[in-house]
PDB file of C-alpha atoms in Angstrom:
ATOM      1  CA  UNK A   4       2.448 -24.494  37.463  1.00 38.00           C
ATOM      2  CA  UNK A   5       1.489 -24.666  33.843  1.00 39.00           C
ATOM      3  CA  UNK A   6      -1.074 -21.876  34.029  1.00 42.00           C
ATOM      4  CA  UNK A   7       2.249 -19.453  35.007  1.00 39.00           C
ATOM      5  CA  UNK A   8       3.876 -19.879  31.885  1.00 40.00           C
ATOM      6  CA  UNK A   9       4.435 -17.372  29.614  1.00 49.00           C
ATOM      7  CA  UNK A  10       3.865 -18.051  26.326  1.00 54.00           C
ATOM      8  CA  UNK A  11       6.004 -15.510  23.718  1.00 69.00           C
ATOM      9  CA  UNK A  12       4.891 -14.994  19.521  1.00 85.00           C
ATOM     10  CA  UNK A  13       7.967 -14.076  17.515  1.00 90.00           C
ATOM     11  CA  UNK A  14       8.771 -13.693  13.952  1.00 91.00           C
ATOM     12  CA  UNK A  15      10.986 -11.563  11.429  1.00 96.00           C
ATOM     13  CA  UNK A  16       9.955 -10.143   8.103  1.00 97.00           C
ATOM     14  CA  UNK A  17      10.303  -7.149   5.765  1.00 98.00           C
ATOM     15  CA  UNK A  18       7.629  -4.888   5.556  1.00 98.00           C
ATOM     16  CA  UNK A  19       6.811  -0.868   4.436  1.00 98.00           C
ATOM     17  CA  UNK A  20       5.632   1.481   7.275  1.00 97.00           C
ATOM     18  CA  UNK A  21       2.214   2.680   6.689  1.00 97.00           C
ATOM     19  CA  UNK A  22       1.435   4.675   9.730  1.00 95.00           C
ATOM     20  CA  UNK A  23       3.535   6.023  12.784  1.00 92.00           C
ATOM     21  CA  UNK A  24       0.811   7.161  15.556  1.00 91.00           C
ATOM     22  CA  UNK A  25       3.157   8.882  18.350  1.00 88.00           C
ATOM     23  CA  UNK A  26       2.563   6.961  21.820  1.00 88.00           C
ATOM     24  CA  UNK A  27       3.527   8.808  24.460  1.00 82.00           C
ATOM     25  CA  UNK A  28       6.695  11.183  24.696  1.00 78.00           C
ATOM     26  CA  UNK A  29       9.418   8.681  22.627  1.00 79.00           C
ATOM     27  CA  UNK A  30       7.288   5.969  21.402  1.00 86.00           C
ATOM     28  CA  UNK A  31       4.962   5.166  18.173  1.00 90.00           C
ATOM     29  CA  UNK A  32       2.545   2.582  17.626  1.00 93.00           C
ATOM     30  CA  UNK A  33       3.785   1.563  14.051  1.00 94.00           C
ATOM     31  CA  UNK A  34       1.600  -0.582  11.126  1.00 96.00           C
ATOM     32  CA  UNK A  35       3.485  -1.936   8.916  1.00 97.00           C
ATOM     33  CA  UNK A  36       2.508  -4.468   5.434  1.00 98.00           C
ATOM     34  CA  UNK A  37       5.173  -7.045   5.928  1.00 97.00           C
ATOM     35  CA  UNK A  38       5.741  -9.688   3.087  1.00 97.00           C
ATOM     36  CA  UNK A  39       4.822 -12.721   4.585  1.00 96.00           C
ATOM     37  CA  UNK A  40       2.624 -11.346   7.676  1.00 95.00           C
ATOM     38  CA  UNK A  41       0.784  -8.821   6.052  1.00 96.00           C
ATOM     39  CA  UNK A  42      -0.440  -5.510   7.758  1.00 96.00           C
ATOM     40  CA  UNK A  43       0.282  -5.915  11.653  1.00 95.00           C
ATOM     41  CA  UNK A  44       0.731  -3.359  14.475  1.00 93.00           C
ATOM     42  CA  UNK A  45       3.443  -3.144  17.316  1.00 93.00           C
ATOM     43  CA  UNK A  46       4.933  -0.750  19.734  1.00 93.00           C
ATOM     44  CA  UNK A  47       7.849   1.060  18.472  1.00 91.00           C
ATOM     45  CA  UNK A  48      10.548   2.492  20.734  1.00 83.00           C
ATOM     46  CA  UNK A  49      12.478   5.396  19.758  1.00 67.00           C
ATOM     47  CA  UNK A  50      15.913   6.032  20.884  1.00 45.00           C
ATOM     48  CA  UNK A  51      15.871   9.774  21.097  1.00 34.00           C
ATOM     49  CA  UNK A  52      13.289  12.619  21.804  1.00 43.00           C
ATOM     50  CA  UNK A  53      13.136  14.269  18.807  1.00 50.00           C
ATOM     51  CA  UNK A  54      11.762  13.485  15.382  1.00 56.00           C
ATOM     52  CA  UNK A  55      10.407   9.876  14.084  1.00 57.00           C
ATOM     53  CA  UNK A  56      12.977   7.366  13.821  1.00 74.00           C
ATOM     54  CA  UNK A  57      11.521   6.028  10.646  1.00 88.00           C
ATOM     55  CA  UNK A  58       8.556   7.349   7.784  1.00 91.00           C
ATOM     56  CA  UNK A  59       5.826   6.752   6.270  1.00 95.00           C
ATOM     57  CA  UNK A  60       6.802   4.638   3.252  1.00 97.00           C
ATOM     58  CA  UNK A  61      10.187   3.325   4.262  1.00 96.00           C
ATOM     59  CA  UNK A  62      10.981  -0.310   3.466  1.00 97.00           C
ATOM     60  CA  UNK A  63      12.695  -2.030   6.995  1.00 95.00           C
ATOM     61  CA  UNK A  64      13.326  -5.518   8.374  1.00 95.00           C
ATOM     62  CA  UNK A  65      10.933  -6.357  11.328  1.00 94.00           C
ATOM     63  CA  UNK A  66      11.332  -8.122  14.524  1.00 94.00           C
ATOM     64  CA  UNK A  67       8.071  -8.296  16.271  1.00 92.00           C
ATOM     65  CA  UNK A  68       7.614 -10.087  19.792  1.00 91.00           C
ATOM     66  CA  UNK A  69       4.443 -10.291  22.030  1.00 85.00           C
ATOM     67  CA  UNK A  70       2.946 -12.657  24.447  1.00 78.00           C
ATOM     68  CA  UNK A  71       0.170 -13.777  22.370  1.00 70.00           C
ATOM     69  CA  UNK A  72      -0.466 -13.752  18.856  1.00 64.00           C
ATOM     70  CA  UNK A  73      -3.341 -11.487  19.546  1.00 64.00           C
ATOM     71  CA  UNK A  74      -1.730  -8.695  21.787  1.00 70.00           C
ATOM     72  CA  UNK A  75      -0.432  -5.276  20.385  1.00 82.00           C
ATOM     73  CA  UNK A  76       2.971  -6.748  20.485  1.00 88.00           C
ATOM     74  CA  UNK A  77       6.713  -4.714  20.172  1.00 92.00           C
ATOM     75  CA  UNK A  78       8.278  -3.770  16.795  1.00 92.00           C
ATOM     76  CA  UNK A  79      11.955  -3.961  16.199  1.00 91.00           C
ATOM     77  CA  UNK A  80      13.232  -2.800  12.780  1.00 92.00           C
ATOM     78  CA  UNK A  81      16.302  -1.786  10.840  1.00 91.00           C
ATOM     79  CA  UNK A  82      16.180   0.421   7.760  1.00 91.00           C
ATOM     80  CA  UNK A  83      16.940  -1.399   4.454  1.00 94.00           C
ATOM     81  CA  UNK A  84      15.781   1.352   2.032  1.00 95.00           C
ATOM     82  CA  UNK A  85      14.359   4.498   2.627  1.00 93.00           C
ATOM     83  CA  UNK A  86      11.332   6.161   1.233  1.00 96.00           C
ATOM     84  CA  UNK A  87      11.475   7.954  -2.638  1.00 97.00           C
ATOM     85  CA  UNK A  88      12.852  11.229  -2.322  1.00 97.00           C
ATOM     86  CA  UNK A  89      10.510  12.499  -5.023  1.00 98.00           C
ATOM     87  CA  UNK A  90       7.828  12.314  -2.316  1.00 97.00           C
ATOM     88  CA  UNK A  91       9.952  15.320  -0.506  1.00 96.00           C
ATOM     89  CA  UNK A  92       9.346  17.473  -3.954  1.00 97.00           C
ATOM     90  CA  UNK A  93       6.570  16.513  -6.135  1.00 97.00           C
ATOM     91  CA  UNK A  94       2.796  16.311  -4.863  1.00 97.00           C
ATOM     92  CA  UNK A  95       1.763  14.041  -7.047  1.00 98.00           C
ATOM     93  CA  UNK A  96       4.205  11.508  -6.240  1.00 98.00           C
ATOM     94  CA  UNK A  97       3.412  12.113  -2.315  1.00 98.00           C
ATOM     95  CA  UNK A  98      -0.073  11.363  -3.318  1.00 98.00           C
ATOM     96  CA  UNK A  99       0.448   8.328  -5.049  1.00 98.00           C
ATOM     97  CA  UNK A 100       2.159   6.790  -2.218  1.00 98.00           C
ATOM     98  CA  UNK A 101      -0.118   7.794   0.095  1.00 98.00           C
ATOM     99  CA  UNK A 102      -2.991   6.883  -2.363  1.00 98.00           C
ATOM    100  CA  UNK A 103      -1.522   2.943  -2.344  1.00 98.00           C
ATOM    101  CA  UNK A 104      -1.181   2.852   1.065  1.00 98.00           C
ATOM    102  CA  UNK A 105      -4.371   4.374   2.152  1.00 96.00           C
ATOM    103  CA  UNK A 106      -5.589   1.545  -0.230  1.00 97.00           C
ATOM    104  CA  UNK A 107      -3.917  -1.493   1.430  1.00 97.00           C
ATOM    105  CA  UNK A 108      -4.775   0.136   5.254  1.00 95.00           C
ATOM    106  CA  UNK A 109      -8.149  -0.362   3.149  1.00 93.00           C
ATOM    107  CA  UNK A 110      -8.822  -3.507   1.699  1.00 94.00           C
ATOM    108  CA  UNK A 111      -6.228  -5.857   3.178  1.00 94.00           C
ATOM    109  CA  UNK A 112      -7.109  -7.473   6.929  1.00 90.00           C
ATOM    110  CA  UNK A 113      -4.926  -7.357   9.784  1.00 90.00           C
ATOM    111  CA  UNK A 114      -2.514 -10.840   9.270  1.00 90.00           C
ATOM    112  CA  UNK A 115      -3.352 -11.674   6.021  1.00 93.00           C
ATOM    113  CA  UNK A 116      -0.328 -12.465   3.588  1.00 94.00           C
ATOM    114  CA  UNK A 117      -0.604 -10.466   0.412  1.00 96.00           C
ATOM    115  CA  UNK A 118       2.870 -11.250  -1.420  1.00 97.00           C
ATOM    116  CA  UNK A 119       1.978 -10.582  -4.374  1.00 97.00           C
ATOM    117  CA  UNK A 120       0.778  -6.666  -4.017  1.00 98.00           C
ATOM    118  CA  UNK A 121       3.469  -6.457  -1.074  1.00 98.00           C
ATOM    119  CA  UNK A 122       5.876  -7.003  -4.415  1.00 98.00           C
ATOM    120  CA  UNK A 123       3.948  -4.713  -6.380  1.00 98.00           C
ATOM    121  CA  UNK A 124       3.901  -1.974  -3.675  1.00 98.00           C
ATOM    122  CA  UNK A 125       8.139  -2.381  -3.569  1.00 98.00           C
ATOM    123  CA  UNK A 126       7.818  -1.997  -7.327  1.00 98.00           C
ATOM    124  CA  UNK A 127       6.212   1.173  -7.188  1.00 98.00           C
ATOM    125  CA  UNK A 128       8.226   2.655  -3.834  1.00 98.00           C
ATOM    126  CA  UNK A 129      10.949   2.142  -6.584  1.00 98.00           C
ATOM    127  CA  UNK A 130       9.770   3.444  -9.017  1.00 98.00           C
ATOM    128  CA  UNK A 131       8.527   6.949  -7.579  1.00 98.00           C
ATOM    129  CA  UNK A 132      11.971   8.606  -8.160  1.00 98.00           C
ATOM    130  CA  UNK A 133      11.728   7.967 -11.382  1.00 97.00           C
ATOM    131  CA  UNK A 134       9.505  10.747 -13.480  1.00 95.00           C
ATOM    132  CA  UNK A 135       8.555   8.350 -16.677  1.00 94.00           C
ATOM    133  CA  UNK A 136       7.739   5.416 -14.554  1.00 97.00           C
ATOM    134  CA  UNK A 137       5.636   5.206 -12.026  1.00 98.00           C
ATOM    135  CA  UNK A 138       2.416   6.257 -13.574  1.00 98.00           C
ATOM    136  CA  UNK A 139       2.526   3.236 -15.644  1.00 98.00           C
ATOM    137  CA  UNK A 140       3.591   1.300 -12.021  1.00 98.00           C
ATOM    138  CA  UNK A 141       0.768   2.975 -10.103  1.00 99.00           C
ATOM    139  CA  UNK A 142      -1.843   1.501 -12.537  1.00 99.00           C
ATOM    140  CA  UNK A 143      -0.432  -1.810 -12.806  1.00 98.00           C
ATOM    141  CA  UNK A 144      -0.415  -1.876  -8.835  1.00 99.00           C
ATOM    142  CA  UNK A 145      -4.430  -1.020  -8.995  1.00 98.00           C
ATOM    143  CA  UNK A 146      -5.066  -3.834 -11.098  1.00 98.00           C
ATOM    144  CA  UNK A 147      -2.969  -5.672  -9.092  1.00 98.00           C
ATOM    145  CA  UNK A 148      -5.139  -4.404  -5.883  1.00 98.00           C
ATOM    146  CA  UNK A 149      -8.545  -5.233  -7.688  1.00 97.00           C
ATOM    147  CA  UNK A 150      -7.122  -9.202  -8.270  1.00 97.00           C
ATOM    148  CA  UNK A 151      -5.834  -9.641  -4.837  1.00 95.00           C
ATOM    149  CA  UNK A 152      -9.661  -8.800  -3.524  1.00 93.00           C
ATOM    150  CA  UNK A 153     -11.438 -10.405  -5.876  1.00 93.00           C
ATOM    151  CA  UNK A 154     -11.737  -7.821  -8.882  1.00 95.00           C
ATOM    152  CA  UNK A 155      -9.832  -8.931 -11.370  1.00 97.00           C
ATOM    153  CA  UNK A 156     -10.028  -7.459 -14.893  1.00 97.00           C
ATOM    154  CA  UNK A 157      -9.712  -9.673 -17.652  1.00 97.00           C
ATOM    155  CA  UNK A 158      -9.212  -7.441 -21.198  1.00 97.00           C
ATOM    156  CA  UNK A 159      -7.914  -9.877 -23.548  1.00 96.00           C
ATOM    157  CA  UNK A 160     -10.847 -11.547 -25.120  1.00 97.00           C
ATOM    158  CA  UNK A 161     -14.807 -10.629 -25.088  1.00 98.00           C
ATOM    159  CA  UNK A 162     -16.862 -11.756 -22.808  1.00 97.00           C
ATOM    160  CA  UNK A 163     -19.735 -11.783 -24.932  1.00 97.00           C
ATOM    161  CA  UNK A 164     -18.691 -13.223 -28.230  1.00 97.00           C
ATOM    162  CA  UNK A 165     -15.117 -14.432 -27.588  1.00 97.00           C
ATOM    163  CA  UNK A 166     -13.442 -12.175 -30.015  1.00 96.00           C
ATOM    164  CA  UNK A 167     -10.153 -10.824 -29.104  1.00 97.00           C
ATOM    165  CA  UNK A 168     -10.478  -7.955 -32.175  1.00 96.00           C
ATOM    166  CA  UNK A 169     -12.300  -4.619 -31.903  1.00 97.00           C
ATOM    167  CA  UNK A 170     -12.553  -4.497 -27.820  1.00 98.00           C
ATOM    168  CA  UNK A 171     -13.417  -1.036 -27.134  1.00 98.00           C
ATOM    169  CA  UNK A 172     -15.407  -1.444 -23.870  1.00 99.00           C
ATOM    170  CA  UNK A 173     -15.343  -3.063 -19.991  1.00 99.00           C
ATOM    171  CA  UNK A 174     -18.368  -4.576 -18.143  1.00 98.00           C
ATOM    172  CA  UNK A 175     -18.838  -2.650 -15.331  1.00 98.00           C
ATOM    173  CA  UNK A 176     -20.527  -5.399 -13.894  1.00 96.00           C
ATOM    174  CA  UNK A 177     -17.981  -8.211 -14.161  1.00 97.00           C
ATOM    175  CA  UNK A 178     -14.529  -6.306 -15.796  1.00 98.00           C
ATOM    176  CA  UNK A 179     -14.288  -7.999 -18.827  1.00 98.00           C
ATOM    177  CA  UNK A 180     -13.720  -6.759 -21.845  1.00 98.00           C
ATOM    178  CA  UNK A 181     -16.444  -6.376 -24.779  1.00 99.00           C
ATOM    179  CA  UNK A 182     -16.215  -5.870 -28.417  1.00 98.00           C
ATOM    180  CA  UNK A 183     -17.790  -3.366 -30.384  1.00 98.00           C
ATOM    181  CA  UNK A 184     -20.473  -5.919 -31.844  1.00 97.00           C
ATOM    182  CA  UNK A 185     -20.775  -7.697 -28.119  1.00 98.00           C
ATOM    183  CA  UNK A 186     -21.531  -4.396 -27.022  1.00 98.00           C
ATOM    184  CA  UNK A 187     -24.254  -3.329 -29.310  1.00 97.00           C
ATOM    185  CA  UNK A 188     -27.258  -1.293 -28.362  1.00 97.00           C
ATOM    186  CA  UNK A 189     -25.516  -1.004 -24.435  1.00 97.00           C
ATOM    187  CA  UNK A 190     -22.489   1.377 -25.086  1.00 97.00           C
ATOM    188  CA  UNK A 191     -23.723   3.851 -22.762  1.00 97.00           C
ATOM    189  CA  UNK A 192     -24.159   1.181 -20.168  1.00 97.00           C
ATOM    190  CA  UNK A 193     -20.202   0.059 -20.794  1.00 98.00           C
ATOM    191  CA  UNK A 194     -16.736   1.950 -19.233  1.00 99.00           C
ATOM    192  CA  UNK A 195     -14.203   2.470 -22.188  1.00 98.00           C
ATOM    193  CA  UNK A 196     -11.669  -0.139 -22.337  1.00 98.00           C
ATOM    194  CA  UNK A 197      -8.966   2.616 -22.587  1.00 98.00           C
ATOM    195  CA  UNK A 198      -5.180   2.185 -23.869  1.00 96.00           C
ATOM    196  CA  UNK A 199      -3.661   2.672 -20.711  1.00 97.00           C
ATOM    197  CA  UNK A 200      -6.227  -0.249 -19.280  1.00 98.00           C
ATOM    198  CA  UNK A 201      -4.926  -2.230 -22.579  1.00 96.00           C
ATOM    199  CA  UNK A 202      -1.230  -1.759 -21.743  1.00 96.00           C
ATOM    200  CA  UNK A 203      -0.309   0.101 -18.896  1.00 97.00           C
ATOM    201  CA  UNK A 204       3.436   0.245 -19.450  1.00 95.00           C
ATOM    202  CA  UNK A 205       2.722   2.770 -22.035  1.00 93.00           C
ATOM    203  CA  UNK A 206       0.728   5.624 -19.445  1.00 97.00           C
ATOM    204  CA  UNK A 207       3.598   7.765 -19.518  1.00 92.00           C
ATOM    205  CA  UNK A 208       1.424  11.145 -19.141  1.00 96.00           C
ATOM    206  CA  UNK A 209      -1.321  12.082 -16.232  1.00 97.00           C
ATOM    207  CA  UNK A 210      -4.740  12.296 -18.997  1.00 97.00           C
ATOM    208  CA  UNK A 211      -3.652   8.177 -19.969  1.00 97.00           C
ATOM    209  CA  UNK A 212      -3.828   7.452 -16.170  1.00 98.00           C
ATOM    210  CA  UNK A 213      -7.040   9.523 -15.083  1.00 98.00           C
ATOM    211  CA  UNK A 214      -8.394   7.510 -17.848  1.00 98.00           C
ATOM    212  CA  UNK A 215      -7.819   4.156 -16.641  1.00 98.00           C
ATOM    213  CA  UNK A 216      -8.346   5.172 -13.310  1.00 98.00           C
ATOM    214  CA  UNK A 217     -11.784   6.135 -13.770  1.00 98.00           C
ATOM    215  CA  UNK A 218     -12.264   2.397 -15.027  1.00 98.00           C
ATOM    216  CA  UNK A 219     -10.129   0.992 -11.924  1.00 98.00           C
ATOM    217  CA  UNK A 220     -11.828   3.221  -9.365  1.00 97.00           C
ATOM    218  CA  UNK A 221     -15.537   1.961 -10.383  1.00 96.00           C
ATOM    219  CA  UNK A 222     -14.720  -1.498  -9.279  1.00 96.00           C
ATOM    220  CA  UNK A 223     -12.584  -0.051  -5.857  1.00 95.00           C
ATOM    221  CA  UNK A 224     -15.857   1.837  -5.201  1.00 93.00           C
ATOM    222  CA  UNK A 225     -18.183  -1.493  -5.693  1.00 92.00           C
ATOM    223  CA  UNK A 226     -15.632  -2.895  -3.474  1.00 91.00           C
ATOM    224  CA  UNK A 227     -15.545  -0.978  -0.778  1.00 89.00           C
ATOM    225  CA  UNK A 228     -18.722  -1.566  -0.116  1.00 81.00           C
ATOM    226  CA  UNK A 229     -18.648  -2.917   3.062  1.00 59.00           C
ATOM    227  CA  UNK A 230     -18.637   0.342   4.455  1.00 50.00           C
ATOM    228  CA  UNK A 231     -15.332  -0.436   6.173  1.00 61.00           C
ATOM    229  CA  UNK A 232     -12.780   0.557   3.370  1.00 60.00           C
ATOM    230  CA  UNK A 233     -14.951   3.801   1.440  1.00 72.00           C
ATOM    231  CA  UNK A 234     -12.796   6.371   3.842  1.00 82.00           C
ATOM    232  CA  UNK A 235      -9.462   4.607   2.385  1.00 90.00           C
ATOM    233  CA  UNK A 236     -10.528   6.191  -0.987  1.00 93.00           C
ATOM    234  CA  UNK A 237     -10.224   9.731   0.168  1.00 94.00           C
ATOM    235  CA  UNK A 238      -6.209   9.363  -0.437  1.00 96.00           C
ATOM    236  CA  UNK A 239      -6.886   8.414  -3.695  1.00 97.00           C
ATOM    237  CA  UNK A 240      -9.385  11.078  -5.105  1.00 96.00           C
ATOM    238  CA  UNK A 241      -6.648  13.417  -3.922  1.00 96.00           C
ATOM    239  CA  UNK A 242      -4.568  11.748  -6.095  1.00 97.00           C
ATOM    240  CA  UNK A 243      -7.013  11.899  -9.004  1.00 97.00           C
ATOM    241  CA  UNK A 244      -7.787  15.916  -8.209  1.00 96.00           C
ATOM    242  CA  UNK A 245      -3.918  16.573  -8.369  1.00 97.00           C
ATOM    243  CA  UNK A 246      -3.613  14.449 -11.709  1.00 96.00           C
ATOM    244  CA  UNK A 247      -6.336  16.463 -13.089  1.00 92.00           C
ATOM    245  CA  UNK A 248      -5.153  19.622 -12.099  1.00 87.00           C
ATOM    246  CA  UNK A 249      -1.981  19.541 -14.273  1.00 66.00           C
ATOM    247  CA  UNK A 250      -4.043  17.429 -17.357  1.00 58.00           C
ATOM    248  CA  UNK A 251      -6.738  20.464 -18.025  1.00 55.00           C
TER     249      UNK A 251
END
């Protein structure tokens, strides 16, 4: 009688909505990056016929139940905070969230815990209502993307001679910093170590972040080549078309 059991996978976590995909007349098929579970995908139910009951970018506490850890499964979630408002009125913050989830959808697998960006994603869902902010948030959560995958930047000390004085330039080959004199004779080979890159809580205008994201999207690019994630960049480059729109 064994083989008639049913065997039931269920857990609870908070998570952002990345996608809603309408499923029939009053139903989604929902993805959401949850804290401890990562990016996972479930049937949602919606009460009514009209409208989504939640959005893209809202942050909710999930139920999800399904008979096998592998199967589609059923989403159950209650609103804890809603998406930025600024995303309702200004394009470039609707493009920056859709530029850092289009970038997790990306580079994160289905089930795989990412606590650390999942915090720095909250950070910046924060702090898109707030004008002098999240520039400086958006760049720290690239960085913070490029670690999780196995990018990280280190711009503290040179890689070539040790020096922590006079670092003007990143390897694009292994994102370290170099010195002037470490980089001598190869400057053209190099990607500027800008000030923004040097302390992002000072990007405060759109020309300090298309700097550093210049530098940052180099190593997403070499990244995403696995031919899986290079379509998760398009959300992005709108990003950096919009930013560079207003800085000319």
């Amino acid at each position: 009688m064994i083989g008639h059991l049913r065997c039931c996978m269920q857990w609870e976590d908070e998570g952002v909505i990345l996608a809603l995909d309408r499923f029939g007349e009053r139903q989604f098929i929902a993805s959401c990056f949850g804290r401890e579970h990562g990016i996972r995908r479930g049937l949602l139910r919606q009460a009514g016929r009209h409208g989504r009951p939640y959005q893209l970018a809202d942050l909710v506490t999930i139920s999800w139940r399904a008979r096998h850890e592998d199967r589609l499964g059923t989403f159950t979630m209650e609103p804890k905070r809603h998406a930025p408002l600024a995303m309702f009125s200004d394009r470039k913050v609707l493009a920056m969230v859709q530029s850092s989830i289009s970038l997790i959808r990306g580079f994160c697998g289905e089930s795989e815990a990412h606590r650390g960006l999942f915090d720095g994603l909250d950070a910046l869902l924060l702090a898109a209502d707030q004008q002098s902010l999240w520039r400086s948030v958006y760049l720290r959560f690239e960085l913070l993307l490029l670690a999780d995958i196995g990018y990280a930047m280190d711009l503290n000390k040179c890689a070539v001679t040790g020096s922590y004085d006079d670092l003007l330039y990143v390897s694009p080959r292994t994102g370290r910093a170099v010195s002037a004199s470490g980089a001598f004779g190869y400057e053209h080979r190099m990607l500027p170590l800008t000030p923004g890159l040097k302390d992002p809580k000072n990007v405060d205008d759109d020309a300090m972040l298309i700097d550093a994201l210049q530098v940052t999207g180099h190593f997403l690019e070499k990244a995403a080549g696995d031919l899986v994630a290079p379509k998760f960049l398009h959300a992005r480059n709108d990003l950096t078309k919009l930013l560079h729109g207003d800085a000319s």
